[in-house]
mmCIF file of C-alpha atoms and ligand atoms in Angstrom:
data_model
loop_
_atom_site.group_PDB
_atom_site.id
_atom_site.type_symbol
_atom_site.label_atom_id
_atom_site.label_comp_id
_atom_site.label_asym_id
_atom_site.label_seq_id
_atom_site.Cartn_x
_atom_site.Cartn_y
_atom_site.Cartn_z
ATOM 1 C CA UNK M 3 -14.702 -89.711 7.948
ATOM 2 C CA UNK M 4 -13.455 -87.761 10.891
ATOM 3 C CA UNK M 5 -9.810 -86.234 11.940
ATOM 4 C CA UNK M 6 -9.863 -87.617 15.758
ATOM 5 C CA UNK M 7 -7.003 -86.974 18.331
ATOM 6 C CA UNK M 8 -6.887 -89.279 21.148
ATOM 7 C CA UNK M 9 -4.224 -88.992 24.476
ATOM 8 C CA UNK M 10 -3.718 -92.348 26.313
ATOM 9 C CA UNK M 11 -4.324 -94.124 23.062
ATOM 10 C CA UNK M 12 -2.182 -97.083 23.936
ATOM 11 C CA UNK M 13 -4.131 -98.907 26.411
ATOM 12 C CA UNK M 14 -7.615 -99.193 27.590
ATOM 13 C CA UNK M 15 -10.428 -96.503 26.635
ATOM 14 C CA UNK M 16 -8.174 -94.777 24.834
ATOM 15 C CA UNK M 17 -7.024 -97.958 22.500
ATOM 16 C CA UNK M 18 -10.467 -99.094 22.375
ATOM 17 C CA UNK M 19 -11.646 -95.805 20.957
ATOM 18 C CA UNK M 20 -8.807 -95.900 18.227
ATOM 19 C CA UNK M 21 -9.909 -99.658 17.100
ATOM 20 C CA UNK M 22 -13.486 -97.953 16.602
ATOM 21 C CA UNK M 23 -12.503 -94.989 14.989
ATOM 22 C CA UNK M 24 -10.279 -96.296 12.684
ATOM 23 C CA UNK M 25 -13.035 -99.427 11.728
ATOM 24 C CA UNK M 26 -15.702 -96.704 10.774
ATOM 25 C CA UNK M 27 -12.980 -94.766 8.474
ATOM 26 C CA UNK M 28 -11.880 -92.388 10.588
ATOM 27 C CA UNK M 29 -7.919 -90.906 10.225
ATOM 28 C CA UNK M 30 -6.544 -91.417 13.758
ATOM 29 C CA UNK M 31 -3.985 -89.357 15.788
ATOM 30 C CA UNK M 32 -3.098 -91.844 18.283
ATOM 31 C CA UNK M 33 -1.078 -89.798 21.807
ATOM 32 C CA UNK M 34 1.026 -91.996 23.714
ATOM 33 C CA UNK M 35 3.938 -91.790 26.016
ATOM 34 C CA UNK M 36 5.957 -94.605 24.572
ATOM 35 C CA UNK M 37 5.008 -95.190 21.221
ATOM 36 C CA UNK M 38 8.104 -97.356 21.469
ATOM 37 C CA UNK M 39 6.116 -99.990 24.024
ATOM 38 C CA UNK M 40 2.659 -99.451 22.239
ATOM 39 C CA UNK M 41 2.559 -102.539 20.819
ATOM 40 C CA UNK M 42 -1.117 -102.771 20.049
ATOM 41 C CA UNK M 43 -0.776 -99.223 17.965
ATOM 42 C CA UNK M 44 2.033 -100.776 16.043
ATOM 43 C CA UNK M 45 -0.028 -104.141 14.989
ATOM 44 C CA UNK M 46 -2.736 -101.528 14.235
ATOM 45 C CA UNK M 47 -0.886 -99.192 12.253
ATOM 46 C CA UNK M 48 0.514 -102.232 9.834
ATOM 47 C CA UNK M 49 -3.330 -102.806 9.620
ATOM 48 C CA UNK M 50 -4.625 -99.582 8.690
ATOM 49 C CA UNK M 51 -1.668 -97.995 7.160
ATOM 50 C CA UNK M 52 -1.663 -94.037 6.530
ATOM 51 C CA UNK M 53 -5.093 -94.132 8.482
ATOM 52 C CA UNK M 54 -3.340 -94.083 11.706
ATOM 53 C CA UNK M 55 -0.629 -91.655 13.206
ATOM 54 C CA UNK M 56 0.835 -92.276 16.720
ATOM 55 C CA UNK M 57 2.187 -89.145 18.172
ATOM 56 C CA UNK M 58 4.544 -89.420 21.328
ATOM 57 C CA UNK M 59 2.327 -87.348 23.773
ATOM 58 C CA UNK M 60 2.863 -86.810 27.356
ATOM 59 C CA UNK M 61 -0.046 -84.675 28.381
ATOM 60 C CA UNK M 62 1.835 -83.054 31.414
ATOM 61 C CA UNK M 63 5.081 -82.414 29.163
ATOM 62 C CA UNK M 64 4.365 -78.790 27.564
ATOM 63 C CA UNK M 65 7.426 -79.878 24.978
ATOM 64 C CA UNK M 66 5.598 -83.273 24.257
ATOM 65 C CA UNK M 67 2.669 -81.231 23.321
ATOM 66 C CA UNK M 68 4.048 -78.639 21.167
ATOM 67 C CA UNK M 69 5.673 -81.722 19.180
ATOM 68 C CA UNK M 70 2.395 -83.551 19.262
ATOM 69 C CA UNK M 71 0.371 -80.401 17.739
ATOM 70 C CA UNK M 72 3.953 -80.097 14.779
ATOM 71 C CA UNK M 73 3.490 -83.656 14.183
ATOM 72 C CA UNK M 74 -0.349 -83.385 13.678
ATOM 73 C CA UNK M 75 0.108 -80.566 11.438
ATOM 74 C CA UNK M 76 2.124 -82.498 8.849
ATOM 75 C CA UNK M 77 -0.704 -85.118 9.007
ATOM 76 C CA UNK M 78 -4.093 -83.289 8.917
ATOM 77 C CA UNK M 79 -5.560 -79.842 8.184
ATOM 78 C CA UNK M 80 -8.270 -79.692 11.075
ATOM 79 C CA UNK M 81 -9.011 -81.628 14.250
ATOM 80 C CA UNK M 82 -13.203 -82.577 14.158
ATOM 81 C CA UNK M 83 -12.944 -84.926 17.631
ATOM 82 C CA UNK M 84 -10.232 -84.044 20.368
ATOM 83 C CA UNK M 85 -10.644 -87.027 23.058
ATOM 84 C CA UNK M 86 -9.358 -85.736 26.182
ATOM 85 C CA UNK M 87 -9.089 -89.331 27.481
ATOM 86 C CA UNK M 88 -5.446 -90.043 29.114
ATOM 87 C CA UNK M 89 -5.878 -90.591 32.919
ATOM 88 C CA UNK M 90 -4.530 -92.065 36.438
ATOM 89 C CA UNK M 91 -5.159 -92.971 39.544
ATOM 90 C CA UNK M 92 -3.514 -92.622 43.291
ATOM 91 C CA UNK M 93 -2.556 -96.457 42.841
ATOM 92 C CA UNK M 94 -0.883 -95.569 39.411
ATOM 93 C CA UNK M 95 3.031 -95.885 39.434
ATOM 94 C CA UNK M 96 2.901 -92.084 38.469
ATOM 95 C CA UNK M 97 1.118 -91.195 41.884
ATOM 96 C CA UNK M 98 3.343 -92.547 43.733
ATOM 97 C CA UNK M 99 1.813 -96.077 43.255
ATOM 98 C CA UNK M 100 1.014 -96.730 46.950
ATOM 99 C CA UNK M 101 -2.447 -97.520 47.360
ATOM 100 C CA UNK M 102 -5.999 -96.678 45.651
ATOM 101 C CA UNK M 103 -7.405 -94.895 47.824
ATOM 102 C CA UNK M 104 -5.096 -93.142 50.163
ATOM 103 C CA UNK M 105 -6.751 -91.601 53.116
ATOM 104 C CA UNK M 106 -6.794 -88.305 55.238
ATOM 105 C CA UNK M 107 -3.592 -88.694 57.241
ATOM 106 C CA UNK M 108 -1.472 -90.226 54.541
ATOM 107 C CA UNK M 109 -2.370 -87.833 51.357
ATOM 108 C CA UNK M 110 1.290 -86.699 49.863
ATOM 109 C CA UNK M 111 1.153 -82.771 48.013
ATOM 110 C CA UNK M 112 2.986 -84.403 44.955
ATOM 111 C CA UNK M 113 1.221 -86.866 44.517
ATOM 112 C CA UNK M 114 -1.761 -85.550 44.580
ATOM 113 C CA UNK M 115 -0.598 -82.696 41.944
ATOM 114 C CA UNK M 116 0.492 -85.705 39.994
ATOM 115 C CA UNK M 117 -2.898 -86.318 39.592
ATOM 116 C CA UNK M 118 -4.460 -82.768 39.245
ATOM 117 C CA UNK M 119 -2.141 -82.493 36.181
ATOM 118 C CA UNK M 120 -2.445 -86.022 34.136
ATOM 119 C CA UNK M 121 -6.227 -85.862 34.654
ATOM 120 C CA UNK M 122 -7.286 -82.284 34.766
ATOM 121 C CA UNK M 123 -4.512 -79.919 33.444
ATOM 122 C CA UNK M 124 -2.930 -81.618 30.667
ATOM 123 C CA UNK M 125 -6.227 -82.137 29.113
ATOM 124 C CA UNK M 126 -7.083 -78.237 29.358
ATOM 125 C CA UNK M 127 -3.276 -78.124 27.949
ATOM 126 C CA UNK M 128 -3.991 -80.291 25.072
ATOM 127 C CA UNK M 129 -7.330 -78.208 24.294
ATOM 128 C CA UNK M 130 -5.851 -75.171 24.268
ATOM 129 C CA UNK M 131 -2.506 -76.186 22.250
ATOM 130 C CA UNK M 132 -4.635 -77.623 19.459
ATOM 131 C CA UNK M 133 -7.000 -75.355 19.112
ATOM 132 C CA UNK M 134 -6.068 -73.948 15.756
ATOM 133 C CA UNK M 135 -6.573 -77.514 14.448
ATOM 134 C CA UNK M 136 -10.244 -77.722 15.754
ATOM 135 C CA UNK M 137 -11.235 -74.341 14.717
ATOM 136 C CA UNK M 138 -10.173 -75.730 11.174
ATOM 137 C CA UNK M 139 -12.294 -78.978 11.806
ATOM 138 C CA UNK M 140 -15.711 -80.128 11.044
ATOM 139 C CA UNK M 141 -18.911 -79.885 13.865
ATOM 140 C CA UNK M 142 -15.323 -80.070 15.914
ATOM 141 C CA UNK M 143 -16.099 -81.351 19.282
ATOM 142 C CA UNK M 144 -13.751 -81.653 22.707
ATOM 143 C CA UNK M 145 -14.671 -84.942 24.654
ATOM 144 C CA UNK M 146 -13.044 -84.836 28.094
ATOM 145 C CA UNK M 147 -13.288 -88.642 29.735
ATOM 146 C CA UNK M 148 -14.542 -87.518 33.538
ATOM 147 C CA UNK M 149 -15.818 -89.948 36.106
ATOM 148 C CA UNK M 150 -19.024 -90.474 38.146
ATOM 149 C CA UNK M 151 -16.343 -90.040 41.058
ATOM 150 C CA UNK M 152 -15.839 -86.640 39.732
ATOM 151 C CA UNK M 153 -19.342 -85.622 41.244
ATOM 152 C CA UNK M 154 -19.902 -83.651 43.609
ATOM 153 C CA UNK M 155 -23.762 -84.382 44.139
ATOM 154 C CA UNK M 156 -22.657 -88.025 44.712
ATOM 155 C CA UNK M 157 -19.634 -87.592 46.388
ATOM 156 C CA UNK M 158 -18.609 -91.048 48.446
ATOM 157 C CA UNK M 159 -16.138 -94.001 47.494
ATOM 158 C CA UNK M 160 -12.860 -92.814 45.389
ATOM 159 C CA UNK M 161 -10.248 -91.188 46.686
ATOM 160 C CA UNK M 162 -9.085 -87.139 47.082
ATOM 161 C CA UNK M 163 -6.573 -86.686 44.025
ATOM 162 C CA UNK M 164 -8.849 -88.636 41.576
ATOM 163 C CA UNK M 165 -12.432 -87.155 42.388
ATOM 164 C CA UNK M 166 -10.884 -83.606 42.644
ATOM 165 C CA UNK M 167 -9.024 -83.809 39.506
ATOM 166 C CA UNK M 168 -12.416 -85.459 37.615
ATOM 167 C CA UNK M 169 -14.755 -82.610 39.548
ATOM 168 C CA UNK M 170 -12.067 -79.714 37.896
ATOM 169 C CA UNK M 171 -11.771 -81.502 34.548
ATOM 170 C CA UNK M 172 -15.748 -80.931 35.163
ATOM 171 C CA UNK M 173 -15.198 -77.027 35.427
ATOM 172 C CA UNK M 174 -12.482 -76.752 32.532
ATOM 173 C CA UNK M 175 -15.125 -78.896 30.474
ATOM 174 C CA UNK M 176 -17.791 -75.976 31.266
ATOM 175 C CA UNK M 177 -15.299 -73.479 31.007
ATOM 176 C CA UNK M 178 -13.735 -74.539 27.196
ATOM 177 C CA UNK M 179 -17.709 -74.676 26.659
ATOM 178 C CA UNK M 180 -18.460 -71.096 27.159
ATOM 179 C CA UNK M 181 -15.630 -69.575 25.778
ATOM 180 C CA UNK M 182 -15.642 -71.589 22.591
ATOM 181 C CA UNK M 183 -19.027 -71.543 22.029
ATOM 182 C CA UNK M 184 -19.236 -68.223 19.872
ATOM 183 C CA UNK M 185 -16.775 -70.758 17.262
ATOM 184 C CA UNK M 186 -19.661 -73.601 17.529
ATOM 185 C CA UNK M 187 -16.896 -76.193 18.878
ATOM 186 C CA UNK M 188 -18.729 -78.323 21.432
ATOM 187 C CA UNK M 189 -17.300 -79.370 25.207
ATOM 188 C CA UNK M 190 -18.448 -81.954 26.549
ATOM 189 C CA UNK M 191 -17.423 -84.312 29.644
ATOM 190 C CA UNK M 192 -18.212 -87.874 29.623
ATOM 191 C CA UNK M 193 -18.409 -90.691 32.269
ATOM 192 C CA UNK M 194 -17.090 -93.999 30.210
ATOM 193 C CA UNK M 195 -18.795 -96.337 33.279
ATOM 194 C CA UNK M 196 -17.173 -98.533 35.134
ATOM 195 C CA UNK M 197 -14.857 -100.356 32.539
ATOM 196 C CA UNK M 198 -12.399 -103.141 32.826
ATOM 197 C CA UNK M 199 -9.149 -101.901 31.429
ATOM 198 C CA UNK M 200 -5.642 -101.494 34.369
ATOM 199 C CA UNK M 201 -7.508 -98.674 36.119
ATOM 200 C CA UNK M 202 -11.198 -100.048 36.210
ATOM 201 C CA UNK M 203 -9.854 -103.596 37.444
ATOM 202 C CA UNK M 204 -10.879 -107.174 36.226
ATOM 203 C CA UNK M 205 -14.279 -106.868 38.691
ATOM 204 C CA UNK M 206 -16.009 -104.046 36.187
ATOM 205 C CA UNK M 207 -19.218 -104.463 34.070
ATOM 206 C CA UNK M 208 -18.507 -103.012 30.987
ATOM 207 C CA UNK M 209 -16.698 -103.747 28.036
ATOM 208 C CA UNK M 210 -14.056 -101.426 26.560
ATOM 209 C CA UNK M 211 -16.088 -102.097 23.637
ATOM 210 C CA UNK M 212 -19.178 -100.925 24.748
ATOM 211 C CA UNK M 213 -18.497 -98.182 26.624
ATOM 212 C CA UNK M 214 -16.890 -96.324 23.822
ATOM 213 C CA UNK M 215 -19.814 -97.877 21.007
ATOM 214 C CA UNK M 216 -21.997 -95.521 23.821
ATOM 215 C CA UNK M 217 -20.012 -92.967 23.926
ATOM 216 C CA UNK M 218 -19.085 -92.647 20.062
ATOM 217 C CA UNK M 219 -22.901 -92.852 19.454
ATOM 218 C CA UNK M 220 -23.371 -89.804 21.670
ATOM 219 C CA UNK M 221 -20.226 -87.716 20.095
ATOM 220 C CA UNK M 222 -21.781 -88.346 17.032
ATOM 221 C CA UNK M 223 -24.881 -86.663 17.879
ATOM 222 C CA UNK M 224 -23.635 -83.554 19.560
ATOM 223 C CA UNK M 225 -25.295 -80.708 19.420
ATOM 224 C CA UNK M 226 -24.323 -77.202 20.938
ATOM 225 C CA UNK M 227 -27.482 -77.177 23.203
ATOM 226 C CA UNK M 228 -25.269 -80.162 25.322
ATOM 227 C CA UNK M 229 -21.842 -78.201 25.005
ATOM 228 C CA UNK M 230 -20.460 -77.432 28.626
ATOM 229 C CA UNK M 231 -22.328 -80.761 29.669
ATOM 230 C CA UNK M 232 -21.479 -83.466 31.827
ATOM 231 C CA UNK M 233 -23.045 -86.730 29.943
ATOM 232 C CA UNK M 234 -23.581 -90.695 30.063
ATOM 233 C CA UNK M 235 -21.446 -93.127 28.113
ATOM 234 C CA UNK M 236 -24.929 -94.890 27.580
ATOM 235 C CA UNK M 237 -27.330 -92.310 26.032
ATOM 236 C CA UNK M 238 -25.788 -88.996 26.797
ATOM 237 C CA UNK M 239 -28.124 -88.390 29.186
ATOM 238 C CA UNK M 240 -27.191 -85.315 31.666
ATOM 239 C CA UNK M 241 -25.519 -86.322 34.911
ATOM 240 C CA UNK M 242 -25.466 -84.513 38.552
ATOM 241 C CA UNK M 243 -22.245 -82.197 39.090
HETATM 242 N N1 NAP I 32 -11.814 -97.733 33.656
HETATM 243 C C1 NAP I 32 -12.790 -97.130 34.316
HETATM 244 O O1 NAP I 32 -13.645 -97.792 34.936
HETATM 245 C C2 NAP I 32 -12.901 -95.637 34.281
HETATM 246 C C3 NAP I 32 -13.999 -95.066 34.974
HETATM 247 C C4 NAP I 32 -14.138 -93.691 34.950
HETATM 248 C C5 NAP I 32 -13.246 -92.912 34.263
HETATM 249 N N2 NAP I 32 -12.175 -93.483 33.608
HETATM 250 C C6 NAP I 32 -11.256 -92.598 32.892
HETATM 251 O O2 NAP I 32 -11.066 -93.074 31.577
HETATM 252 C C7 NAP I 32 -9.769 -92.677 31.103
HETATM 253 C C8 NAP I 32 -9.018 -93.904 30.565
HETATM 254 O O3 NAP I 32 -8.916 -94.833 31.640
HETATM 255 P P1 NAP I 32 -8.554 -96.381 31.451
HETATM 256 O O4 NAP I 32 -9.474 -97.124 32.320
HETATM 257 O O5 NAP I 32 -8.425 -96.694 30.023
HETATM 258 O O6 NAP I 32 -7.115 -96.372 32.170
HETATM 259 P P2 NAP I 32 -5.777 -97.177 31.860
HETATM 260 O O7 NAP I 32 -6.088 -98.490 31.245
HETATM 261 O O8 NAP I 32 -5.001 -97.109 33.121
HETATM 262 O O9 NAP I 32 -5.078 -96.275 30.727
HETATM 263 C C9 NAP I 32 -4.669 -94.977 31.043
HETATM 264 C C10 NAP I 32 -4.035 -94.360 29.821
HETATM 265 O O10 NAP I 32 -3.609 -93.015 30.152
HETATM 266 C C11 NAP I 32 -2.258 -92.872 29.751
HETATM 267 N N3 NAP I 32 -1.525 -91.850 30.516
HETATM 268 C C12 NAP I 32 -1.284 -91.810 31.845
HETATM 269 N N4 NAP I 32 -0.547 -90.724 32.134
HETATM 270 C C13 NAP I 32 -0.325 -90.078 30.969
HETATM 271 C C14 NAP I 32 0.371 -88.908 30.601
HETATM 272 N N5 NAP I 32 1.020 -88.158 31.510
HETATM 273 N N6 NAP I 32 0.381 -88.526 29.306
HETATM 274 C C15 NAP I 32 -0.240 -89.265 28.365
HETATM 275 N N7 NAP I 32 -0.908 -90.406 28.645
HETATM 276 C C16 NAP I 32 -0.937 -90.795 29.927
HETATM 277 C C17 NAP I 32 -1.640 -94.255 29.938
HETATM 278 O O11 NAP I 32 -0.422 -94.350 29.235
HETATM 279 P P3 NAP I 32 0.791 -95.327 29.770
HETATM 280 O O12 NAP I 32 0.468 -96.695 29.224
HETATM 281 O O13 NAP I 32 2.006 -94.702 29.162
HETATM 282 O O14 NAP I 32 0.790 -95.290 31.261
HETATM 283 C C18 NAP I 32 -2.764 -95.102 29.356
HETATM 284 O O15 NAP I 32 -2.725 -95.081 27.957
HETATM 285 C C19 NAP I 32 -9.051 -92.033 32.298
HETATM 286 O O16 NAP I 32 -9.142 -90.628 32.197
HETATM 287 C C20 NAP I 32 -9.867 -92.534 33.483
HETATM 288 O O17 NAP I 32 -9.791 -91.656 34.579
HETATM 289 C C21 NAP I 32 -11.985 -94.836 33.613
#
């Protein structure tokens, strides 16, 4: 049984890796922006009782996340799994909703930063404000949820705001990694695949489902030899920067 925080947890990845955790036994701190509208968290929460604990959680609202980390504290006594997993896009309503992939010529400063901070510094944010928690948790282990567009090697389709802010979530991954290694807690990055959920679009491959089953299986297994690594959903195998 493992303490697991998860931001984002009201849709998608992020909802699909509460079902799992919470099926296995886990206790479940569930982050999302409007508990009030998370209907799926509420239907699971009747289900599962005390095992679940939605938090309202904004990860670019420093307030939110002080109230997040009080809430959590009257709930559990260490963090062992922090998923770093709450995300957009340039086509999300919060980036200015315009298009997907807006090109050189059109790119707009705050929408961009809109970006940089949902996917990149609210999760270093969220690390660092619930810190205590992990230090007081079991094999504890950060999980930031990257992208294969966040490589540089392999740089090509996305767009600017979303492969820069997965390439820096990259670097704050490696970064958590070396400075938190001396306290054994393990940073890792993951990319989920290309998953249908509102941001991977009704066209994808994969499964909510089994993306997370692959990248659960792979959390599980962490080791401090793969801390400050950038791994597979599938078999945690090392991927290109
Ligand atoms: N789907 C894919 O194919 C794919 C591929 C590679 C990487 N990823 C990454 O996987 C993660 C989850 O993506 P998804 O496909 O599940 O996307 P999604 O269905 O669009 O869900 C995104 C989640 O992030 C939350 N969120 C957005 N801004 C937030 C904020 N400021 N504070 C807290 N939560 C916020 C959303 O909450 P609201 O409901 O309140 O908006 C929602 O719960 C993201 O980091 C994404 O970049 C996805």
């Amino acid at each position: 049984m493992e303490r697991v925080l998860i931001t984002g947890a009201n849709r998608g990845i992020g909802l699909e890796f509460v079902r799992q955790c919470l099926a296995r036994g886990d206790t479940v701190l569930a982050g999302a922006r409007r508990p009030d509208e998370a209907r799926e968290l509420d239907e699971l929460e009747r289900r599962f009782g005390e095992m679940l604990h939605i938090l309202p959680l904004d990860v670019t609202d420093d307030t939110s996340i002080a109230g997040a980390h009080r809430s959590a504290l009257t709930r559990v006594d260490g963090l062992d799994l922090l998923v770093n997993n709450a995300g957009i896009n340039e086509g999300s309503h919060d980036a200015g909703g315009r298009r997907l992939y807006v090109r050189l010529g059109s790119l707009s400063a705050p929408d961009t930063l809109r970006v940089l901070h949902v996917n990149t510094v609210g999760p270093l944010m969220v690390a660092q404000a619930f810190l205590d928690l992990l230090r007081r948790g079991r094999r504890p282990r950060i999980a930031g949820i990257s992208s294969g567009l966040g490589s540089i090697t392999h740089a090509g389709g996305g767009g600017y705001a979303y492969n820069m802010s997965k390439a820096a979530l990259n670097m704050a991954t490696r970064m958590l990694s070396i400075d938190l290694r001396g306290e054994d807690i393990v940073s890792v990055a993951f990319s989920p695949g290309w998953v249908r959920t509102d941001m991977g679009g009704s066209q994808a491959p994969l499964a909510p489902a089994e993306s997370v089953a692959g990248m659960l299986g792979v959390i599980d297994g962490l080791t401090m030899e793969q801390t400050g690594e950038f791994l597979s959903w599938k078999d945690g195998k090392r991927l290109e920067w």
